[in-house]
Coordinates of C-alpha atoms in Angstrom, one line a residue:
M6 CA -22.1 -18.0 13.8
P7 CA -19.7 -18.9 10.7
Y8 CA -17.0 -16.3 11.4
L9 CA -13.8 -18.3 10.5
D10 CA -15.4 -21.4 8.9
T11 CA -14.2 -22.2 5.4
F12 CA -16.3 -20.2 2.8
T13 CA -18.9 -22.4 1.4
G14 CA -20.5 -20.1 -1.0
E15 CA -20.4 -20.2 -4.7
W16 CA -16.7 -19.4 -6.0
N17 CA -17.6 -16.8 -8.9
A18 CA -16.4 -13.6 -10.5
K19 CA -18.0 -11.5 -7.8
N20 CA -16.2 -13.2 -4.9
A21 CA -13.0 -13.4 -6.9
R22 CA -13.0 -9.6 -7.5
H23 CA -13.8 -8.9 -3.6
L24 CA -10.6 -11.2 -2.7
L25 CA -8.3 -9.7 -5.4
K26 CA -9.5 -6.3 -4.7
R27 CA -8.6 -6.5 -1.0
C28 CA -5.2 -8.3 -1.6
S29 CA -3.8 -6.8 -4.8
F30 CA -3.9 -3.7 -7.1
G31 CA -6.0 -3.1 -10.3
I32 CA -8.2 -6.0 -10.9
T33 CA -8.7 -6.9 -14.7
P34 CA -11.2 -9.3 -16.2
D35 CA -8.4 -11.6 -17.0
L36 CA -7.2 -11.8 -13.5
V37 CA -10.9 -12.5 -12.4
K38 CA -11.2 -15.4 -14.9
E39 CA -7.9 -16.8 -13.8
S40 CA -9.0 -16.7 -10.1
V41 CA -12.3 -18.2 -11.1
S42 CA -10.6 -21.0 -12.7
L43 CA -8.0 -21.5 -9.9
G44 CA -10.9 -21.8 -7.3
L45 CA -10.8 -20.2 -3.7
Q46 CA -7.6 -22.3 -2.5
G47 CA -6.0 -22.1 -5.6
T48 CA -6.2 -18.2 -5.7
I49 CA -5.1 -17.9 -2.1
D50 CA -2.1 -20.4 -2.9
K51 CA -1.1 -18.1 -5.8
L52 CA -1.5 -15.0 -3.8
F53 CA 1.1 -16.1 -1.4
E54 CA 3.5 -17.7 -3.7
I55 CA 7.3 -17.3 -3.1
K56 CA 8.5 -15.0 -5.9
P57 CA 12.0 -13.3 -6.5
L58 CA 12.6 -9.8 -5.5
P59 CA 11.9 -7.4 -8.3
N60 CA 14.9 -5.7 -10.2
P61 CA 15.7 -2.2 -8.5
P62 CA 14.5 1.2 -9.8
L63 CA 16.3 2.6 -13.1
K64 CA 17.5 6.0 -14.0
Y65 CA 14.7 7.0 -16.3
E66 CA 15.5 10.8 -16.9
L67 CA 17.8 11.8 -19.7
D68 CA 21.0 13.4 -19.2
G69 CA 21.2 17.1 -20.0
T70 CA 21.0 20.7 -18.4
S71 CA 17.4 21.9 -19.2
R72 CA 14.7 21.7 -16.6
T73 CA 13.3 18.4 -17.8
E74 CA 16.8 16.7 -17.8
V75 CA 19.1 15.7 -15.4
N76 CA 22.7 15.4 -14.9
D77 CA 23.7 12.2 -13.1
P78 CA 27.0 10.9 -14.5
D79 CA 27.3 8.0 -12.0
V80 CA 24.5 6.1 -13.6
N81 CA 23.7 5.2 -17.1
Y82 CA 20.0 5.7 -18.6
G83 CA 18.1 2.4 -17.9
E84 CA 20.3 1.2 -15.5
T85 CA 19.9 1.2 -11.6
W86 CA 21.2 3.9 -9.5
V87 CA 20.9 1.8 -6.3
N88 CA 24.6 0.8 -6.4
A89 CA 25.9 4.1 -7.3
P90 CA 27.3 6.4 -4.5
P91 CA 24.4 7.9 -2.4
I92 CA 25.8 11.5 -3.0
P93 CA 26.3 12.0 -6.8
N94 CA 29.6 13.1 -7.9
L95 CA 28.8 16.4 -9.2
P96 CA 30.4 19.9 -8.7
T97 CA 27.6 21.9 -6.8
N98 CA 25.1 21.1 -4.2
Q99 CA 22.4 22.5 -6.7
E100 CA 23.4 19.6 -9.2
V101 CA 23.6 17.1 -6.3
N102 CA 20.2 17.7 -5.2
K103 CA 18.6 17.9 -8.6
A104 CA 20.1 14.3 -9.2
I105 CA 18.9 13.1 -5.8
R106 CA 15.5 14.2 -6.5
A107 CA 15.6 12.4 -9.8
R108 CA 16.3 9.1 -7.9
N109 CA 13.5 9.9 -5.6
R110 CA 11.1 10.2 -8.5
S111 CA 12.6 7.0 -9.9
L112 CA 12.0 5.0 -6.6
Y113 CA 8.4 6.5 -6.2
A114 CA 7.4 5.7 -9.8
W115 CA 9.2 2.1 -9.5
S116 CA 7.0 1.4 -6.5
F117 CA 3.6 2.1 -8.4
L118 CA 5.1 0.0 -11.3
E119 CA 5.5 -2.8 -8.9
M120 CA 2.1 -2.5 -7.7
Q121 CA 0.9 -2.3 -11.3
N122 CA 2.7 -5.5 -12.2
S123 CA 1.8 -7.5 -9.0
G124 CA -1.0 -9.7 -10.6
I125 CA -2.6 -12.4 -8.4
H126 CA -0.1 -11.8 -5.6
I127 CA -0.3 -10.1 -2.0
R128 CA 3.5 -9.1 -1.7
E129 CA 2.7 -5.4 -2.9
K130 CA -0.2 -4.9 -0.6
L131 CA 1.4 -6.4 2.4
T132 CA 4.6 -4.1 1.4
L133 CA 2.4 -1.1 1.7
F134 CA 0.8 -2.4 5.0
W135 CA 4.2 -2.8 6.5
H136 CA 5.3 0.7 5.1
N137 CA 2.4 2.1 6.9
H138 CA 3.0 0.2 9.9
F139 CA 6.8 0.9 10.3
V140 CA 6.6 4.7 9.2
S141 CA 10.1 5.8 8.4
V142 CA 10.7 9.0 6.6
N143 CA 13.8 10.2 4.9
T144 CA 15.0 12.4 1.8
N145 CA 17.8 10.1 0.7
P146 CA 16.5 7.7 -2.1
H147 CA 19.3 5.1 -1.3
R148 CA 18.3 5.0 2.5
E149 CA 14.6 4.8 1.2
Y150 CA 15.4 1.9 -1.1
Y151 CA 17.2 -0.2 1.3
Y152 CA 14.4 0.4 4.0
I153 CA 11.6 -0.5 1.5
N154 CA 13.8 -3.4 0.2
T155 CA 14.0 -4.9 3.8
I156 CA 10.2 -4.6 4.3
R157 CA 9.5 -6.2 0.8
Q158 CA 11.9 -9.1 1.6
N159 CA 10.0 -9.9 5.0
A160 CA 6.3 -8.8 3.8
L161 CA 5.3 -12.4 3.8
G162 CA 7.6 -13.6 6.6
N163 CA 8.0 -13.3 10.3
F164 CA 6.7 -10.4 12.2
K165 CA 9.4 -10.7 15.0
E166 CA 12.3 -11.0 12.6
L167 CA 10.9 -7.8 10.8
V168 CA 10.9 -5.8 13.9
K169 CA 14.5 -6.8 14.6
Q170 CA 15.6 -5.9 11.2
I171 CA 13.6 -2.5 11.1
T172 CA 15.1 -1.7 14.6
I173 CA 18.7 -1.3 13.2
D174 CA 17.6 -0.2 9.7
P175 CA 19.6 3.2 8.9
N176 CA 16.3 4.7 7.8
M177 CA 14.7 4.2 11.0
L178 CA 17.7 4.8 13.3
L179 CA 17.7 8.5 11.6
Y180 CA 14.0 8.9 11.6
L181 CA 13.3 8.1 15.3
S182 CA 16.7 9.4 16.7
G183 CA 18.0 5.8 17.2
A184 CA 21.3 6.8 15.9
Q185 CA 21.3 9.6 18.6
N186 CA 20.5 7.3 21.3
K187 CA 23.7 6.9 23.7
D188 CA 24.6 6.1 27.0
S189 CA 25.5 9.8 27.8
A190 CA 22.3 11.1 26.4
P191 CA 19.5 8.3 26.1
N192 CA 16.9 8.9 23.5
E193 CA 13.4 7.5 24.1
N194 CA 11.9 8.2 20.6
Y195 CA 12.3 4.7 19.1
S196 CA 11.6 2.5 22.3
R197 CA 8.3 4.4 22.8
E198 CA 7.2 3.7 19.3
L199 CA 8.6 0.3 19.2
L200 CA 6.0 -0.4 22.1
E201 CA 3.0 1.8 21.1
L202 CA 3.0 1.5 17.3
F203 CA 5.2 -1.3 16.3
T204 CA 4.6 -4.3 18.6
I205 CA 2.1 -4.3 21.6
G206 CA 0.1 -1.2 21.7
K207 CA -0.4 1.0 24.7
G208 CA -3.7 -0.1 25.9
A209 CA -5.7 2.0 28.6
A210 CA -4.0 3.9 31.4
V211 CA -4.3 2.1 34.7
G212 CA -2.1 4.3 36.8
I213 CA 0.5 7.2 36.5
G214 CA 2.9 6.0 33.7
D215 CA 1.5 2.6 33.7
Y216 CA -0.6 1.5 30.8
T217 CA -2.3 -2.0 30.1
N218 CA 0.8 -3.3 28.2
Y219 CA 3.9 -1.5 29.4
T220 CA 5.0 1.4 31.6
E221 CA 6.9 4.6 31.1
D222 CA 9.8 3.0 32.9
D223 CA 9.7 0.3 30.3
V224 CA 10.2 2.9 27.6
V225 CA 13.2 4.3 29.5
Q226 CA 14.9 0.7 30.2
M227 CA 14.3 -0.2 26.6
A228 CA 16.0 3.0 25.3
K229 CA 19.1 2.0 27.2
V230 CA 19.0 -1.4 25.7
L231 CA 18.8 0.1 22.3
T232 CA 21.8 2.6 22.8
G233 CA 25.0 2.3 20.7
W234 CA 23.4 1.9 17.1
K235 CA 25.0 4.4 14.5
V236 CA 24.6 5.3 11.0
R237 CA 27.5 6.7 9.0
G238 CA 27.3 9.7 6.7
L239 CA 26.2 9.5 3.0
N240 CA 30.0 10.0 1.8
N241 CA 31.2 6.8 3.8
V242 CA 31.6 3.5 1.7
D243 CA 29.3 1.9 4.3
A244 CA 26.7 4.5 4.5
L245 CA 23.9 2.1 4.0
T246 CA 25.1 -0.2 6.8
P247 CA 24.4 0.4 10.6
F248 CA 27.3 -0.2 13.0
F249 CA 27.4 -0.8 16.7
S250 CA 29.3 1.5 19.1
N251 CA 30.1 -0.4 22.3
F252 CA 31.4 2.7 23.9
N253 CA 28.0 4.5 23.4
H254 CA 26.1 1.6 24.7
T255 CA 24.7 1.4 28.2
K256 CA 26.2 -1.4 30.2
G257 CA 24.9 -3.6 32.6
D258 CA 21.4 -5.4 33.1
K259 CA 18.1 -3.5 32.4
T260 CA 15.0 -4.6 34.5
L261 CA 11.6 -4.3 33.0
S262 CA 8.4 -3.7 34.8
H263 CA 5.6 -6.0 36.1
R264 CA 4.0 -5.7 32.5
F265 CA 6.8 -8.0 31.3
N266 CA 7.1 -10.0 34.6
N267 CA 10.1 -8.1 35.8
A268 CA 12.2 -9.6 33.1
I269 CA 16.0 -8.9 33.2
I270 CA 17.7 -8.0 29.9
S271 CA 21.2 -8.9 30.4
E272 CA 24.2 -7.2 28.9
N273 CA 24.7 -8.5 25.5
G274 CA 26.2 -6.0 23.4
E275 CA 25.2 -5.6 19.7
D276 CA 22.9 -8.6 20.1
E277 CA 21.0 -7.1 23.2
Y278 CA 18.3 -5.4 21.0
K279 CA 17.5 -9.0 19.6
D280 CA 16.9 -10.2 23.3
L281 CA 14.7 -7.2 23.9
I282 CA 12.5 -7.8 21.0
D283 CA 12.2 -11.6 21.9
K284 CA 11.1 -10.6 25.5
I285 CA 8.6 -8.2 24.1
F286 CA 7.2 -10.9 21.7
E287 CA 6.6 -13.4 24.7
Q288 CA 3.5 -11.2 25.4
D289 CA 0.5 -12.5 24.0
E290 CA -0.8 -9.1 23.2
C291 CA 1.7 -8.7 20.4
S292 CA -0.3 -11.3 18.3
R293 CA -3.5 -9.5 19.0
F294 CA -2.1 -6.2 18.3
I295 CA -0.7 -7.1 14.9
M296 CA -3.9 -9.1 13.9
R297 CA -6.0 -6.0 14.6
Q298 CA -3.8 -3.9 12.4
L299 CA -4.2 -6.5 9.6
Y300 CA -8.0 -6.8 10.0
I301 CA -8.3 -3.1 9.5
W302 CA -6.1 -3.2 6.5
F303 CA -7.8 -6.1 4.8
V304 CA -11.3 -6.4 6.3
N305 CA -13.1 -3.7 8.1
S306 CA -12.4 -1.1 10.6
E307 CA -15.2 -1.9 12.9
I308 CA -13.9 -4.5 15.5
T309 CA -16.5 -5.5 17.8
Y310 CA -16.5 -7.6 20.8
D311 CA -17.7 -10.4 18.7
I312 CA -14.9 -9.8 16.1
E313 CA -12.3 -9.6 18.9
T314 CA -13.5 -12.7 20.4
Y315 CA -14.2 -14.9 17.3
I316 CA -11.9 -13.4 14.7
I317 CA -8.9 -11.6 16.3
E318 CA -8.3 -14.0 19.1
P319 CA -8.2 -17.3 17.1
L320 CA -6.2 -15.6 14.4
A321 CA -3.7 -14.4 16.9
T322 CA -3.4 -17.8 18.3
I323 CA -2.5 -19.0 15.1
I324 CA 0.1 -16.4 14.8
R325 CA 1.5 -17.3 18.1
N326 CA 1.7 -20.8 17.2
N327 CA 3.6 -20.2 14.1
D328 CA 6.2 -18.1 16.1
Y329 CA 4.9 -14.9 14.5
E330 CA 4.8 -16.0 10.8
I331 CA 1.7 -14.1 9.7
V332 CA 0.8 -16.1 6.4
P333 CA -1.0 -19.0 8.0
A334 CA -3.4 -16.6 10.0
L335 CA -3.9 -14.5 6.7
K336 CA -4.8 -17.8 4.6
K337 CA -7.2 -18.6 7.3
L338 CA -8.9 -15.4 7.3
F339 CA -9.1 -14.9 3.5
A340 CA -10.6 -18.6 3.2
S341 CA -13.2 -17.8 5.6
D342 CA -16.9 -17.0 5.5
H343 CA -16.3 -13.8 7.5
F344 CA -14.0 -12.5 5.0
F345 CA -16.7 -12.7 2.1
E346 CA -19.4 -11.1 4.4
N347 CA -17.4 -7.9 4.6
T348 CA -18.0 -6.4 1.4
F349 CA -18.5 -2.7 0.2
C350 CA -17.4 -1.6 3.7
M351 CA -14.1 0.2 2.7
I352 CA -13.4 3.4 1.0
K353 CA -10.6 3.0 -1.5
S354 CA -7.4 4.4 -0.6
P355 CA -6.1 7.0 -3.2
I356 CA -3.6 4.2 -4.3
D357 CA -6.5 1.5 -4.8
L358 CA -8.6 4.2 -6.4
M359 CA -5.6 5.1 -8.9
F360 CA -5.4 1.4 -10.0
S361 CA -9.2 0.9 -10.1
V362 CA -9.5 3.7 -12.7
T363 CA -6.4 2.6 -14.8
K364 CA -5.3 -0.8 -14.6
S365 CA -8.8 -2.1 -13.8
L366 CA -10.2 -0.4 -16.9
L367 CA -7.4 -1.8 -19.1
V368 CA -5.2 1.1 -19.3
D369 CA -1.9 -0.3 -20.7
L370 CA 1.5 0.9 -19.4
P371 CA 3.4 2.7 -22.0
N372 CA 6.3 0.4 -22.8
S373 CA 8.0 2.0 -25.8
T374 CA 10.8 3.5 -23.4
T375 CA 11.7 3.3 -19.8
K376 CA 11.2 7.1 -19.5
E377 CA 7.6 6.8 -20.8
E378 CA 6.8 3.9 -18.3
Y379 CA 8.3 5.7 -15.3
D380 CA 6.6 9.1 -16.2
Y381 CA 3.2 7.3 -16.4
A382 CA 3.7 5.8 -13.0
L383 CA 5.0 9.0 -11.4
V384 CA 1.8 10.6 -12.4
L385 CA -0.2 8.0 -10.4
Y386 CA 2.2 8.6 -7.5
L387 CA 1.6 12.4 -7.7
A388 CA -2.2 12.1 -7.9
A389 CA -2.3 9.6 -4.9
T390 CA 0.0 12.0 -3.0
D391 CA -2.4 14.9 -3.8
L392 CA -5.2 12.7 -2.2
N393 CA -3.2 12.5 0.9
Q394 CA -1.7 8.9 0.4
S395 CA 1.9 9.7 -0.4
I396 CA 4.3 6.8 0.0
F397 CA 7.6 7.3 1.8
H398 CA 5.9 10.7 3.2
H399 CA 3.4 9.7 5.7
P400 CA 2.0 12.7 7.8
D401 CA 3.6 11.2 11.2
V402 CA 4.8 8.2 12.6
A403 CA 1.4 6.7 13.3
G404 CA 0.8 6.4 9.4
W405 CA -2.3 7.2 7.5
K406 CA -5.2 8.2 9.5
A407 CA -7.5 5.8 7.6
Y408 CA -6.1 2.9 9.4
Y409 CA -5.9 4.1 13.1
Q410 CA -8.1 7.2 13.7
E411 CA -11.5 6.5 15.3
P412 CA -14.3 6.9 14.4
L413 CA -13.7 7.9 10.9
F414 CA -11.0 5.5 9.7
Y415 CA -11.5 4.9 6.0
K416 CA -13.7 8.2 5.7
S417 CA -10.6 10.0 6.4
W418 CA -10.0 9.6 2.7
I419 CA -12.9 11.7 1.8
N420 CA -13.9 15.2 2.9
S421 CA -15.3 18.2 1.3
Y422 CA -11.8 19.1 -0.1
L423 CA -10.6 15.6 -1.1
L424 CA -13.8 14.2 -2.7
P425 CA -13.9 16.7 -5.6
K426 CA -10.4 16.0 -6.2
R427 CA -10.9 12.2 -6.4
L428 CA -13.9 12.4 -8.7
D429 CA -12.1 14.9 -10.9
F430 CA -9.1 12.6 -10.9
C431 CA -11.2 9.8 -12.0
R432 CA -13.1 11.6 -14.6
I433 CA -9.8 13.0 -16.3
L434 CA -8.3 9.6 -16.5
V435 CA -11.3 8.5 -18.5
T436 CA -12.0 11.5 -20.5
G437 CA -8.5 13.3 -20.8
G438 CA -7.8 16.6 -19.6
D439 CA -5.5 18.7 -17.4
L440 CA -4.6 17.2 -14.1
V441 CA -3.5 20.0 -11.6
I442 CA -1.3 18.8 -9.0
D443 CA 0.7 21.2 -6.7
S444 CA 0.0 24.0 -9.0
R445 CA 1.6 22.0 -12.0
K446 CA -0.7 20.9 -14.9
Y447 CA -0.3 17.4 -16.4
T448 CA -2.1 17.0 -19.6
V449 CA -3.6 13.5 -19.7
P450 CA -5.0 11.9 -22.8
P451 CA -8.2 9.9 -22.7
L452 CA -6.4 6.7 -21.2
V453 CA -9.2 4.3 -20.8
P454 CA -9.8 2.1 -23.9
V455 CA -13.7 2.1 -23.8
L456 CA -14.0 0.2 -27.0
K457 CA -12.0 -2.6 -25.8
I458 CA -13.9 -2.8 -22.7
A459 CA -17.0 -3.1 -24.5
S460 CA -15.7 -5.5 -26.8
E461 CA -15.0 -7.9 -23.9
I462 CA -18.6 -7.7 -22.8
P463 CA -21.2 -10.4 -24.5
N464 CA -24.3 -8.9 -26.1
A465 CA -23.1 -5.3 -25.5
T466 CA -25.6 -4.5 -28.2
D467 CA -28.1 -4.4 -25.6
P468 CA -27.6 -1.1 -23.6
N469 CA -29.2 -2.8 -20.4
I470 CA -26.8 -5.7 -20.6
L471 CA -23.9 -3.2 -21.2
I472 CA -24.5 -0.9 -18.4
N473 CA -25.2 -3.7 -15.9
S474 CA -22.2 -5.5 -16.8
L475 CA -20.0 -2.5 -16.6
A476 CA -21.5 -2.2 -13.2
E477 CA -20.6 -5.6 -12.1
E478 CA -16.9 -5.1 -13.3
M479 CA -16.4 -1.8 -11.8
F480 CA -18.7 -1.9 -8.5
N481 CA -19.0 -5.6 -8.1
Y482 CA -22.7 -5.6 -7.5
A483 CA -25.8 -4.9 -9.3
I484 CA -27.2 -1.4 -9.5
T485 CA -30.8 -0.3 -9.3
A486 CA -33.2 -0.1 -12.4
E487 CA -33.2 3.6 -11.7
Q488 CA -29.4 3.9 -11.9
V489 CA -29.4 1.8 -15.0
S490 CA -32.0 4.2 -16.7
A491 CA -30.1 7.4 -15.6
L492 CA -27.0 5.8 -17.2
K493 CA -28.9 5.1 -20.3
E494 CA -29.7 8.5 -20.4
I495 CA -26.0 9.6 -20.6
L496 CA -25.4 6.8 -23.2
I497 CA -28.3 7.5 -25.5
P498 CA -30.0 10.6 -24.2
G499 CA -33.6 10.8 -25.0
L500 CA -33.5 7.9 -27.4
P501 CA -34.9 4.4 -27.5
D502 CA -32.7 1.3 -26.6
F503 CA -32.6 0.3 -30.3
E504 CA -30.7 3.4 -31.3
W505 CA -27.8 2.0 -29.4
T506 CA -28.1 -1.4 -30.8
V507 CA -28.2 -0.3 -34.3
E508 CA -25.3 2.1 -33.9
Y509 CA -23.1 -0.4 -31.9
S510 CA -23.8 -3.2 -34.3
D511 CA -23.0 -1.0 -37.1
Y512 CA -19.6 -0.2 -35.6
L513 CA -18.9 -3.8 -34.8
A514 CA -19.8 -4.6 -38.6
D515 CA -17.2 -1.7 -39.7
P516 CA -14.8 -0.8 -36.9
T517 CA -12.6 1.1 -39.4
N518 CA -15.4 3.6 -40.0
T519 CA -13.8 6.6 -38.1
A520 CA -16.9 8.4 -37.8
L521 CA -18.8 5.7 -36.3
A522 CA -15.8 4.6 -34.0
F523 CA -15.7 8.4 -32.7
S524 CA -19.2 8.4 -31.9
V525 CA -19.4 5.0 -30.1
D526 CA -16.3 5.9 -28.2
K527 CA -17.7 9.2 -27.0
K528 CA -20.8 7.6 -25.9
L529 CA -19.0 4.9 -24.1
R530 CA -16.7 7.3 -22.6
D531 CA -19.2 9.6 -21.4
V532 CA -21.0 7.0 -19.4
I533 CA -17.8 5.4 -18.0
A534 CA -16.7 8.9 -16.9
V535 CA -20.0 9.1 -14.9
M536 CA -19.7 5.5 -13.4
V537 CA -16.1 6.3 -12.0
Q538 CA -17.7 9.3 -10.3
M539 CA -20.3 7.3 -8.7
S540 CA -20.2 6.4 -4.9
E541 CA -20.1 2.8 -5.7
F542 CA -16.8 3.1 -7.5
Q543 CA -15.3 4.6 -4.3
I544 CA -15.9 1.6 -2.2
M545 CA -14.7 -1.9 -2.1

């Protein structure tokens, strides 16, 4: 059984697409060519390159009093609002809330722009993974930004260190009641999720209040360890910095259960939470737990006995041997035969789908103004939100169902309500039309540059080559002869192949001929609009 043996197949465009689709967002032909030239190991090295953090989000909406304008005097257009006061200096609550919502929109659009511009790099895919792993919901954009910045800074780093930073992140302290956890009224919300969802997993119940990996008493004792951490109000100059109140901290030693070898967490004030996390991570199960989550995110939702034995366990051992640095294990996984055997088994998330039908199909970002760029990205955010994947607004603390809810997993993205929406969004982004999201209409022009796509396909004058090449790029595998015939019927309904050959050749000979260009554009747009609605386009 090959499993984690290094991939020995041919490094070609098909395998490059598979790796890039799973590890980044929006795979263009140029990115595929670059990956093929780099080779498998060169591509993996580039995916994990150390890069500087991106510039923070900008104010992109114009100042004014109309419905489409915003009054935010603390920030100039085109500059970041991140360093401005979290509560804008405005006379009424209505104006304050309007400015805050504008900053929210900026953050969400900026997040999609970072995915759009990620290239051959895994950081944004991992940032989204950790964002779904450490769910933390808030409505203030400053707290949201500093939370996601912590995740992005540590996305390729150490799992244990990230848990420590997230534990006292103001966003998380508020979301899971850590800021209300004090000696006089211990709150177990965060300690429970720290164990069940963030580090080790619950495991099967083996007795009353006793699970495979921890007990209910561990939840209680760990809550005491975590007492005393507070968050200041948004009007405070240190609103985004957590602080420790020794007065509100439960003093004395805390004893954990037999699941942690009856370990004692000694009194250690503001560093006690670090001692607790170190103790949790002494359990080997932490490495298996996070490796399963990464496997579901990047490879397949089906974890059989063999996968657990020959994939999860050896990769978890690599994680432990590297003191919970995750990159060595991921590099081993992505270079393996096993990774390249698991193709076409994952339904695209709404975010992956949006970039498949935009960036992968050569839709350029509008870049004449910051406002146009952010407005475009915001529509992608709203569309993904409408398809049940809303960044910063998970349905619950467990994250998106596609990555944890058995037996559906990825199938959660598709049901009788969501599938028609997915297909309609894909079609409209190709043909143009009205996207209706939350009863609001967004008029979208025909964004996909179909003539440019065809121009990059050698011998596209042959309709069979054209359609098969489109299928390879869009689906990453060959389609059947029957599917080719059906798509030709859309391209040239009822006509022989040479009709396309003649028309497209005439266009290539005279691309300034507007009538020819319009006719060829419409034919290509019609066939690509159908292809983005095919089931093959919905998986990767």
